XYZ file of C-alpha atoms in Angstrom:
685
model
C -52.816 12.886 34.025
C -56.184 11.178 34.565
C -57.996 10.062 37.695
C -58.995 6.458 36.988
C -62.046 6.621 39.277
C -63.755 9.626 37.684
C -61.924 9.855 34.356
C -61.597 13.635 34.902
C -58.341 15.077 33.493
C -56.171 16.667 36.169
C -53.114 18.850 36.162
C -50.249 17.964 38.447
C -51.125 20.779 40.838
C -54.784 19.762 41.111
C -53.805 16.140 41.697
C -51.357 17.163 44.431
C -53.991 19.308 46.108
C -56.518 16.432 46.117
C -53.882 14.059 47.498
C -53.046 16.479 50.331
C -56.731 16.828 51.202
C -57.056 13.035 51.484
C -53.974 12.778 53.683
C -55.129 15.626 55.907
C -58.585 14.112 56.364
C -57.212 10.641 57.183
C -54.704 11.902 59.737
C -57.154 14.471 61.153
C -54.618 17.237 60.553
C -55.631 20.882 60.054
C -53.588 21.171 56.866
C -51.114 18.981 55.091
C -48.179 20.690 53.416
C -48.656 20.932 49.675
C -45.888 19.280 47.659
C -44.236 21.910 45.453
C -42.211 21.472 42.296
C -38.471 21.740 42.749
C -37.988 25.324 41.625
C -35.574 27.686 43.310
C -36.077 30.931 41.392
C -38.981 33.350 41.289
C -39.263 33.416 37.503
C -39.637 29.624 37.268
C -42.131 29.583 40.145
C -44.187 32.193 38.317
C -43.901 30.275 35.045
C -45.160 27.195 36.925
C -48.223 29.145 38.113
C -49.016 30.316 34.563
C -48.530 26.844 33.085
C -50.625 25.282 35.829
C -53.511 27.637 35.081
C -53.344 27.080 31.310
C -53.213 23.302 31.540
C -56.038 23.222 34.058
C -58.152 25.111 31.519
C -56.953 22.923 28.613
C -57.015 19.289 29.808
C -56.686 18.016 26.252
C -53.279 19.712 25.977
C -52.232 18.365 29.391
C -53.156 14.895 28.185
C -51.213 15.439 24.938
C -48.137 16.463 26.935
C -48.385 13.234 28.915
C -48.552 11.146 25.742
C -46.004 13.032 23.583
C -45.447 12.500 19.879
C -47.167 15.758 18.850
C -46.280 19.330 17.867
C -47.162 21.932 20.524
C -46.804 25.702 20.095
C -46.405 27.654 23.340
C -46.940 31.433 23.230
C -45.324 33.207 26.204
C -45.951 36.803 27.425
C -42.595 38.113 26.155
C -39.152 37.065 24.854
C -37.671 37.131 28.370
C -40.163 34.447 29.430
C -38.932 31.826 26.952
C -36.093 30.485 29.164
C -38.030 30.195 32.476
C -41.091 28.734 30.753
C -38.979 26.155 28.928
C -37.128 25.142 32.099
C -40.352 24.905 34.071
C -42.214 23.021 31.358
C -39.375 20.503 31.231
C -39.728 20.054 34.988
C -43.489 19.742 34.594
C -43.109 17.019 31.966
C -40.688 15.030 34.146
C -42.830 15.416 37.312
C -43.658 12.602 39.780
C -46.120 9.876 38.954
C -49.483 10.196 40.688
C -50.224 7.628 43.416
C -53.006 5.305 42.338
C -55.921 4.247 44.608
C -54.369 0.904 45.628
C -51.091 2.508 46.700
C -52.940 5.228 48.588
C -55.117 2.637 50.441
C -52.050 0.598 51.429
C -50.286 3.704 52.740
C -53.314 4.666 54.830
C -53.548 1.171 56.328
C -49.872 1.248 57.226
C -50.164 4.639 58.912
C -53.101 3.308 60.988
C -51.124 0.361 62.462
C -49.424 0.585 65.896
C -45.842 1.741 65.817
C -44.499 -1.775 66.507
C -46.367 -3.328 63.595
C -45.365 -2.702 60.051
C -46.864 -3.815 56.801
C -44.677 -3.116 53.854
C -46.038 -1.373 50.798
C -46.622 -3.509 47.776
C -43.880 -3.383 45.289
C -43.651 -0.060 43.558
C -44.750 -0.119 39.952
C -42.170 0.496 37.343
C -41.625 4.152 36.507
C -43.613 4.878 33.345
C -41.661 5.820 30.276
C -41.812 9.578 29.835
C -42.193 10.932 26.285
C -39.194 12.624 24.723
C -39.356 16.161 23.430
C -37.347 18.302 21.021
C -37.268 22.001 21.983
C -37.192 25.069 19.751
C -37.755 28.786 20.337
C -37.985 32.020 18.358
C -35.039 33.805 16.782
C -33.182 36.016 19.243
C -33.504 33.776 22.310
C -29.882 33.179 23.215
C -29.925 29.545 24.374
C -31.760 27.925 21.511
C -33.468 29.572 18.577
C -35.289 28.794 15.393
C -33.319 28.315 12.190
C -34.536 27.253 8.726
C -32.880 23.849 8.918
C -34.873 23.098 12.082
C -37.832 22.001 9.937
C -35.745 18.914 9.125
C -34.965 18.403 12.830
C -38.648 18.673 13.719
C -39.608 16.266 10.967
C -37.024 13.750 12.182
C -38.155 14.057 15.813
C -41.828 13.563 14.946
C -40.934 10.664 12.643
C -39.116 8.954 15.521
C -42.130 9.302 17.811
C -40.774 12.266 19.766
C -42.756 15.378 20.492
C -41.808 18.910 19.432
C -42.375 22.030 21.552
C -41.911 25.450 19.938
C -41.842 28.534 22.210
C -42.326 32.093 20.989
C -43.422 35.441 22.366
C -45.319 36.266 19.185
C -46.833 33.935 16.651
C -45.416 35.910 13.731
C -41.912 35.166 15.020
C -42.254 31.471 14.279
C -42.549 29.847 10.860
C -46.042 29.809 9.400
C -45.592 26.132 8.592
C -45.064 25.352 12.279
C -48.127 27.381 13.301
C -50.332 25.624 10.786
C -48.991 22.131 11.495
C -49.221 22.415 15.302
C -51.481 19.917 17.055
C -51.977 22.204 20.032
C -51.553 25.909 20.785
C -50.978 26.927 24.409
C -51.090 30.678 25.232
C -49.780 31.710 28.631
C -51.668 34.590 30.241
C -50.178 37.854 31.403
C -49.273 38.040 35.070
C -51.917 38.855 37.643
C -52.177 38.795 41.422
C -53.629 35.281 41.553
C -50.675 33.838 39.624
C -48.227 35.602 41.947
C -49.949 34.090 44.990
C -49.514 30.592 43.557
C -45.915 31.388 42.590
C -45.113 32.490 46.159
C -46.522 29.229 47.496
C -44.543 27.170 44.984
C -41.316 29.078 45.678
C -41.436 29.282 49.489
C -43.873 26.568 50.558
C -45.805 29.294 52.397
C -49.180 30.587 51.204
C -48.952 34.407 51.346
C -51.570 36.467 53.131
C -51.027 39.456 50.821
C -51.099 39.812 47.043
C -50.165 42.221 44.262
C -52.641 44.381 42.366
C -53.190 43.003 38.851
C -52.228 46.324 37.272
C -48.861 46.400 39.062
C -47.975 42.898 37.877
C -47.228 44.401 34.460
C -44.048 45.939 35.932
C -42.623 42.527 36.921
C -40.285 40.636 34.586
C -38.308 37.405 34.959
C -35.119 39.201 36.019
C -36.914 41.043 38.839
C -38.692 37.869 39.928
C -35.396 35.997 40.021
C -33.397 38.691 41.845
C -36.088 39.349 44.457
C -35.781 35.926 46.154
C -34.016 35.808 49.578
C -33.075 32.587 51.347
C -35.358 31.692 54.253
C -38.031 34.304 53.493
C -41.680 33.293 53.381
C -44.235 34.110 50.700
C -45.342 37.360 52.340
C -41.786 38.740 52.339
C -41.322 37.898 48.652
C -44.661 39.401 47.640
C -43.989 42.527 49.710
C -40.626 43.080 48.013
C -42.226 42.691 44.599
C -45.039 45.051 45.538
C -42.574 47.720 46.612
C -40.672 47.432 43.350
C -43.830 47.521 41.200
C -45.136 50.585 43.044
C -41.852 52.404 42.454
C -41.710 51.339 38.811
C -45.253 52.556 38.169
C -44.265 56.008 39.425
C -40.775 56.072 37.919
C -41.780 57.909 34.738
C -44.494 60.396 35.673
C -46.498 61.939 32.872
C -44.944 65.285 31.977
C -46.898 66.149 28.843
C -49.723 68.645 28.352
C -52.942 68.221 30.319
C -56.486 68.395 28.997
C -56.880 71.932 30.326
C -53.913 73.006 28.164
C -55.261 71.427 24.976
C -55.713 73.761 21.995
C -58.454 73.073 19.471
C -60.624 69.936 19.733
C -63.020 71.854 21.981
C -65.759 69.206 22.013
C -63.295 66.398 22.742
C -61.666 68.501 25.448
C -65.057 69.143 27.090
C -65.871 65.422 27.025
C -62.479 64.567 28.520
C -62.833 67.069 31.367
C -66.285 65.699 32.217
C -64.847 62.181 32.170
C -62.088 63.303 34.527
C -64.692 64.393 37.083
C -66.679 61.166 36.617
C -63.562 59.069 37.201
C -62.772 60.934 40.416
C -66.263 60.165 41.715
C -66.052 56.542 40.537
C -62.676 55.921 42.189
C -63.997 57.482 45.391
C -66.906 55.017 45.354
C -69.536 57.734 44.917
C -70.481 56.991 41.292
C -71.366 53.576 39.819
C -69.529 52.609 36.644
C -72.723 52.503 34.587
C -73.103 56.257 35.131
C -69.626 57.063 33.754
C -69.577 58.456 30.177
C -67.041 55.868 29.037
C -67.256 55.423 25.259
C -66.284 57.932 22.570
C -65.360 57.927 18.867
C -63.213 60.765 17.503
C -63.762 61.331 13.769
C -61.528 63.581 11.712
C -58.802 63.714 9.065
C -55.268 62.510 9.641
C -53.086 64.774 11.755
C -55.858 66.362 13.805
C -54.482 65.002 17.080
C -56.767 62.049 17.792
C -53.911 59.817 18.986
C -52.359 62.691 20.934
C -55.699 63.250 22.634
C -55.658 59.635 23.857
C -52.188 60.117 25.389
C -53.181 63.419 26.979
C -56.400 61.922 28.352
C -54.499 59.014 29.924
C -51.832 61.337 31.298
C -54.360 63.748 32.787
C -56.451 61.016 34.403
C -53.360 59.111 35.573
C -54.670 55.905 34.007
C -52.687 53.362 31.958
C -53.109 53.598 28.187
C -53.754 50.320 26.351
C -53.764 50.539 22.544
C -54.864 48.395 19.646
C -55.701 48.785 15.959
C -56.949 46.857 12.953
C -53.487 46.746 11.345
C -51.788 45.646 14.579
C -54.224 42.779 15.097
C -54.166 41.765 11.432
C -50.359 41.523 11.559
C -50.719 38.669 14.054
C -51.538 36.261 11.213
C -54.586 34.516 9.819
C -58.136 34.960 11.119
C -57.711 32.894 14.285
C -54.530 34.721 15.252
C -56.060 38.117 14.488
C -59.056 37.408 16.703
C -56.752 36.102 19.446
C -54.669 39.297 19.265
C -57.829 41.407 19.486
C -59.070 39.472 22.527
C -55.631 39.762 24.119
C -55.780 43.570 23.872
C -59.194 43.686 25.545
C -58.083 41.201 28.215
C -55.040 43.358 28.937
C -57.331 46.364 29.353
C -59.486 44.463 31.845
C -56.372 43.546 33.826
C -55.101 47.147 33.738
C -58.503 48.629 34.702
C -59.165 51.346 35.459
C -57.504 52.357 32.191
C -57.978 54.034 28.802
C -58.346 51.593 25.890
C -57.594 53.410 22.625
C -58.612 51.745 19.358
C -57.139 53.402 16.280
C -58.401 53.242 12.685
C -61.759 51.637 13.550
C -63.056 52.722 10.137
C -60.810 49.965 8.751
C -63.456 47.558 10.074
C -66.135 47.489 7.356
C -69.849 48.062 7.786
C -71.422 44.594 7.678
C -74.145 45.857 5.327
C -71.505 46.773 2.730
C -69.852 43.347 2.655
C -69.980 41.437 -0.605
C -69.164 37.832 -1.423
C -65.417 38.483 -1.615
C -64.053 37.586 1.836
C -67.444 38.264 3.427
C -67.098 35.452 5.968
C -63.671 36.659 7.096
C -64.697 40.300 7.500
C -67.977 39.371 9.152
C -66.208 37.360 11.846
C -63.735 40.185 12.471
C -66.456 42.847 12.834
C -68.598 40.584 15.006
C -65.608 39.915 17.278
C -65.005 43.655 17.659
C -68.663 44.279 18.470
C -68.611 41.473 21.026
C -65.441 42.807 22.658
C -66.755 46.378 22.872
C -70.203 45.404 24.128
C -70.834 47.200 27.401
C -72.806 44.249 28.724
C -69.579 42.248 29.022
C -67.091 42.667 31.874
C -65.627 46.051 30.989
C -65.837 47.895 34.283
C -63.084 50.451 34.660
C -62.230 50.465 30.934
C -62.830 53.770 29.124
C -63.180 52.981 25.425
C -61.799 55.695 23.127
C -61.550 55.156 19.370
C -60.428 57.133 16.335
C -61.473 57.106 12.694
C -60.891 59.230 9.622
C -64.551 58.979 8.629
C -67.915 57.846 9.969
C -67.921 54.861 7.603
C -68.189 52.365 10.475
C -70.710 49.690 11.339
C -73.714 51.459 12.963
C -73.698 48.917 15.807
C -70.270 50.178 16.850
C -71.642 53.625 17.733
C -74.819 52.537 19.460
C -75.294 53.110 23.223
C -73.116 50.820 25.307
C -70.178 50.906 22.899
C -68.835 54.094 21.298
C -72.033 55.915 22.154
C -70.626 59.437 21.766
C -69.285 60.629 18.397
C -67.153 63.790 18.325
C -66.063 65.397 15.065
C -62.464 66.657 15.105
C -61.277 69.137 12.493
C -58.041 70.898 11.674
C -57.223 73.669 14.152
C -58.143 77.270 13.455
C -55.519 80.021 13.569
C -55.694 80.572 17.342
C -55.554 76.858 18.111
C -52.696 76.301 15.649
C -50.697 79.105 17.293
C -51.396 77.565 20.704
C -50.273 74.128 19.534
C -47.089 75.621 18.106
C -46.394 77.425 21.396
C -46.964 74.184 23.274
C -44.359 72.372 21.202
C -41.877 75.233 21.345
C -42.181 75.447 25.116
C -41.463 78.482 27.283
C -37.728 78.591 26.488
C -38.015 79.235 22.748
C -39.177 82.612 21.425
C -40.582 83.677 24.823
C -43.114 86.472 24.551
C -43.332 86.232 20.751
C -46.877 86.257 19.341
C -47.020 83.235 17.037
C -50.409 83.997 15.500
C -49.036 86.064 12.575
C -46.789 83.163 11.577
C -49.689 80.709 11.146
C -52.593 82.999 10.222
C -54.473 81.646 7.239
C -52.601 78.330 7.266
C -54.483 75.066 6.730
C -52.346 72.717 8.807
C -52.608 70.020 11.454
C -51.215 69.888 14.963
C -48.779 67.225 13.746
C -47.386 69.681 11.206
C -47.011 72.334 13.927
C -45.029 69.850 15.994
C -42.731 69.237 13.009
C -42.186 72.979 12.517
C -41.237 73.392 16.172
C -38.869 70.402 16.098
C -37.105 71.631 12.966
C -36.712 75.172 14.353
C -35.268 73.802 17.618
C -32.758 71.744 15.670
C -31.619 74.755 13.647
C -31.020 76.816 16.795
C -29.341 73.917 18.596
C -26.895 73.237 15.790
C -26.105 76.926 15.507
C -25.397 77.033 19.236
C -27.668 80.017 19.898
C -31.220 80.863 21.044
C -33.986 80.362 18.520
C -34.923 83.309 16.306
C -38.226 83.928 14.459
C -36.328 83.282 11.232
C -35.658 79.709 12.357
C -39.389 79.160 12.676
C -40.368 80.954 9.483
C -37.848 78.891 7.520
C -39.734 75.705 8.385
C -43.308 76.903 7.938
C -44.210 76.316 4.287
C -45.447 79.493 2.677
C -47.792 79.428 -0.295
C -46.483 80.384 -3.675
C -47.194 83.960 -4.667
C -50.260 84.347 -6.885
C -51.467 87.233 -8.987
C -53.955 89.686 -7.437
C -56.603 88.639 -9.968
C -56.263 84.934 -9.082
C -56.222 85.756 -5.379
C -59.493 87.678 -5.751
C -61.055 84.829 -7.756
C -60.149 82.362 -5.032
C -61.664 84.681 -2.393
C -64.922 84.979 -4.386
C -64.996 81.223 -4.905
C -64.599 80.453 -1.192
C -67.090 83.185 -0.276
C -69.661 81.398 -2.462
C -69.036 78.082 -0.710
C -69.176 79.729 2.722
C -72.414 81.674 2.166
C -74.181 78.649 0.659
C -73.040 76.493 3.595
C -74.189 79.113 6.115
C -77.664 79.129 4.522
C -77.976 75.393 3.831
C -76.504 74.257 7.168
C -76.913 77.019 9.770
C -74.471 76.864 12.640
C -72.217 74.276 10.983
C -69.552 76.528 9.374
C -66.384 76.657 11.477
C -63.885 78.732 9.487
C -63.232 80.137 5.988
C -59.629 80.528 4.830
C -57.911 82.004 1.787
C -54.130 81.991 1.562
C -52.711 81.109 -1.835
C -53.297 77.419 -2.377
C -54.386 77.027 1.259
C -58.041 77.864 0.811
C -61.261 76.265 1.900
C -64.361 76.247 4.073
C -64.496 73.925 7.038
C -67.903 72.958 8.351
C -69.440 70.114 10.319
C -70.853 67.807 7.689
C -72.382 64.918 9.615
C -74.140 62.134 7.717
C -76.456 62.254 4.696
C -79.736 60.980 6.094
C -81.913 61.788 3.088
C -81.648 62.696 -0.588
C -82.433 66.306 0.374
C -79.336 66.415 2.615
C -77.158 65.081 -0.185
C -78.577 67.565 -2.697
C -77.888 70.375 -0.218
C -74.238 69.326 -0.065
C -74.064 69.192 -3.857
C -75.272 72.814 -3.958
C -72.545 73.820 -1.485
C -69.938 72.092 -3.671
C -71.183 73.954 -6.758
C -71.539 77.311 -4.968
C -67.916 78.358 -5.573
C -68.348 77.969 -9.319
C -71.703 79.801 -9.155
C -70.158 82.732 -7.225
C -67.445 83.134 -9.878
C -70.069 83.180 -12.636
C -72.173 85.761 -10.814
C -69.388 88.107 -9.675
C -66.708 87.571 -12.345
C -68.774 86.659 -15.379
C -67.391 83.135 -15.830
C -66.072 80.216 -13.840
C -62.368 79.450 -13.660
C -60.505 76.167 -13.585
C -60.583 75.967 -9.780
C -63.923 74.187 -9.604
C -62.790 71.086 -11.445
C -59.704 69.068 -12.214
C -58.436 66.413 -9.769
C -60.479 63.747 -8.025
C -60.874 65.917 -4.909
C -62.133 68.974 -6.785
C -65.600 70.458 -6.260
C -66.992 69.136 -9.534
C -65.518 65.651 -9.042
C -66.937 65.372 -5.515
C -70.370 66.653 -6.597
C -70.394 64.173 -9.501
C -69.379 61.282 -7.247
C -72.038 62.167 -4.668
C -74.773 62.418 -7.300
C -73.714 59.115 -8.877
C -73.658 57.438 -5.474
C -77.184 58.692 -4.733
C -78.570 57.408 -8.004
C -76.611 54.165 -8.425
C -76.137 53.000 -4.854
C -79.134 54.420 -2.964
C -82.016 54.079 -5.364
C -82.738 57.776 -6.047
C -82.543 57.428 -9.829
C -85.327 56.892 -12.343
C -85.342 53.178 -11.456
C -85.330 51.440 -8.060
C -82.143 49.516 -8.786
C -78.777 49.097 -7.115
C -75.898 49.415 -9.575
C -72.943 49.620 -7.181
C -70.963 52.208 -5.271
C -69.592 55.122 -7.288
C -66.555 56.136 -5.227
C -64.689 59.336 -6.213
C -61.719 57.433 -7.611
C -63.851 55.295 -9.960
C -66.802 57.605 -10.665
C -65.605 58.482 -14.183
C -65.219 54.855 -15.326
C -68.421 53.907 -13.512
C -70.422 56.539 -15.403
C -68.746 55.598 -18.691
C -70.036 52.074 -18.197
C -73.589 53.348 -17.507
C -74.446 56.073 -20.057
C -78.060 56.427 -18.903
C -76.862 56.957 -15.357
C -74.385 59.592 -16.570
C -77.304 61.472 -18.182
C -79.234 61.408 -14.892
C -76.182 62.669 -12.965
C -75.690 65.493 -15.450
C -79.343 66.543 -15.104
C -79.106 66.498 -11.309
C -75.945 68.624 -11.260
C -77.525 71.113 -13.670
C -80.636 71.375 -11.499
C -78.658 71.968 -8.318
C -76.377 74.457 -10.074
C -79.429 76.494 -11.114
C -80.772 76.351 -7.565
C -77.548 77.559 -5.979
C -77.331 80.321 -8.574
C -80.810 81.419 -7.488
C -79.685 81.241 -3.871
C -76.557 83.392 -4.374
C -77.785 85.877 -7.003
C -79.570 88.147 -4.489
C -76.575 87.866 -2.151
C -73.811 89.188 -4.431
C -73.200 92.055 -2.018
C -72.501 89.523 0.739
C -70.154 87.594 -1.577
C -68.173 90.768 -2.295
C -67.975 91.681 1.405
C -66.817 88.208 2.490
C -64.248 88.106 -0.352
C -62.806 91.483 0.724
C -62.465 90.345 4.344
C -60.724 87.165 3.195
C -58.316 89.141 1.036
C -57.534 91.474 3.922
C -57.246 89.014 6.806
C -56.890 85.602 5.202
C -59.697 84.002 7.234
C -62.931 84.537 9.132
C -64.831 82.440 11.653
C -68.118 80.706 10.972
C -69.925 82.818 13.553
C -68.607 86.045 12.008
C -69.721 84.806 8.586
C -73.276 84.072 9.697
C -73.602 87.459 11.429
C -72.436 89.200 8.247
C -74.767 87.210 5.949
C -77.734 87.960 8.220
C -76.865 91.666 8.372
C -76.573 92.292 4.604
C -79.998 92.501 2.959
C -80.719 90.376 -0.091
C -81.443 92.089 -3.375
C -84.975 91.459 -4.596
C -84.098 92.877 -7.978
C -81.194 90.475 -8.485
C -83.311 87.580 -7.309
C -85.591 88.154 -10.257
């Protein structure tokens, strides 16, 4: 479809519009009616609008469709769009021939003659031969679908000079060989208000004066578009009917989950979310510019701490749509080009849905560019750069609140700079009160009403996801028994620690008291909770990042403090300090090796590699001199933490007794106790 005068590629719709403008100007009419394709259903009219937009933006594909003899992959918004897009594309490919300049000039001269004179048009040129096409679509589309033997059919069609068009809603639903061999790839956009305006014009011949909000277009599907057409109605009537349906559909399933105000645990995230809620109210009222909205946040914490649930609750509380994406979801789209296209599609959908919440999960799966090595460096670099480009606040992202989740802070530093995920919130496992609140939330008011749940979870180290599982299992037991839930139903599903001897229990309490007191001294204000309950024992504190060697050494002392407390109070260390890869000794060894080998804090300024916990032992075996340095460092820090705890044995005993009695104590309570108990000058010597 090429204009011979200017050699500018045109789509059929653009050519028709230019032709109408010429006719209108010559006849001095206000407006000439725009020729429309012969479509009689709303879904095909909408498919026409989407195809028209894509081909206008991709003239090389429009030209290829005119010529034929090639393999074209067409990606549609969903499986239900395959039939209307195929029907409409067939109509598009068999459309009328454009009138050339000579024919147009002759027609104008004829129209200018008096009514009694008539000059016949020159003979019409022969109808050009239209290319032939073979059609295929993804498995599951009822009229025509992909089958393995179709490769032979495609090969035969292409060998005979025919073209092949393959339609699919997702690229991974078509054969990889077809994707790779395709000459052209056409991706239809999601519906928006502009496309619906064009569709109304195409369907009714009347340009509507109203439109549909882009966000509401997501509730329209081909069946609705087809059923909403009424004979004789103009474009406004059709658009109005669709608007009414979309408005109802958007309110059909109101959010009925917990609100931010009801959230247990995650106090910092909850505070940020409530502030965002107020900002969004001001923004939507036109009283606050978007640049003043606190709109980017990264939640960092272990699996099961409720990061994904927080995204759902935030969207439900604000009443905004939730758009989601993740590294694994985008990677599943295919090779690099398809992965980047899937990533861009997610961000484009968020812009269409705005205002909305865009939640990006597992962002720590995107590597730090500084850590990339030769192996697949180019691939990973392009992926990270694409993510940074998409999240850049300087791009069109108004109305999109960017919320992300990660299990660790091992992300590219550019991702957490201002303008992207500029606020980082650490999320930890819930304490006893929060865990009881989460359990009550999942049980609801109808199960165990009035029962205090705190005793059932006191001292437990568990996530909100585990509490949800306990509640679900207890409900099922009561439901199958045909009776109200009893406390026994709940207790049966909460895992209890195996019984341990009093001596071992006391040793564990002393061990954790050593960790807790060292952490309270080394990192004031960072300890959150200390727990001791059988094998559920530990100290939770806000770690942050290691900025210097001194910070890393401080953490090594905290890791060795449990062993030191056992030596001071019990005469010797037990097996609890070492053993598996996540033990205190293994983590301290890995951290020391990483400092020396990977960060240049050894006796030589040399990078030897990263000593991760899982390979630290083999790494040190391969570097004996490095192993000697690590051993010396651990010995030095062990002596220092011994000196730190020796004058505080009274505090260790007191904390251990509280842990034995109650199972846990808060970080604030710990710091008050440590400050109140005087240190022993005699023991310090």
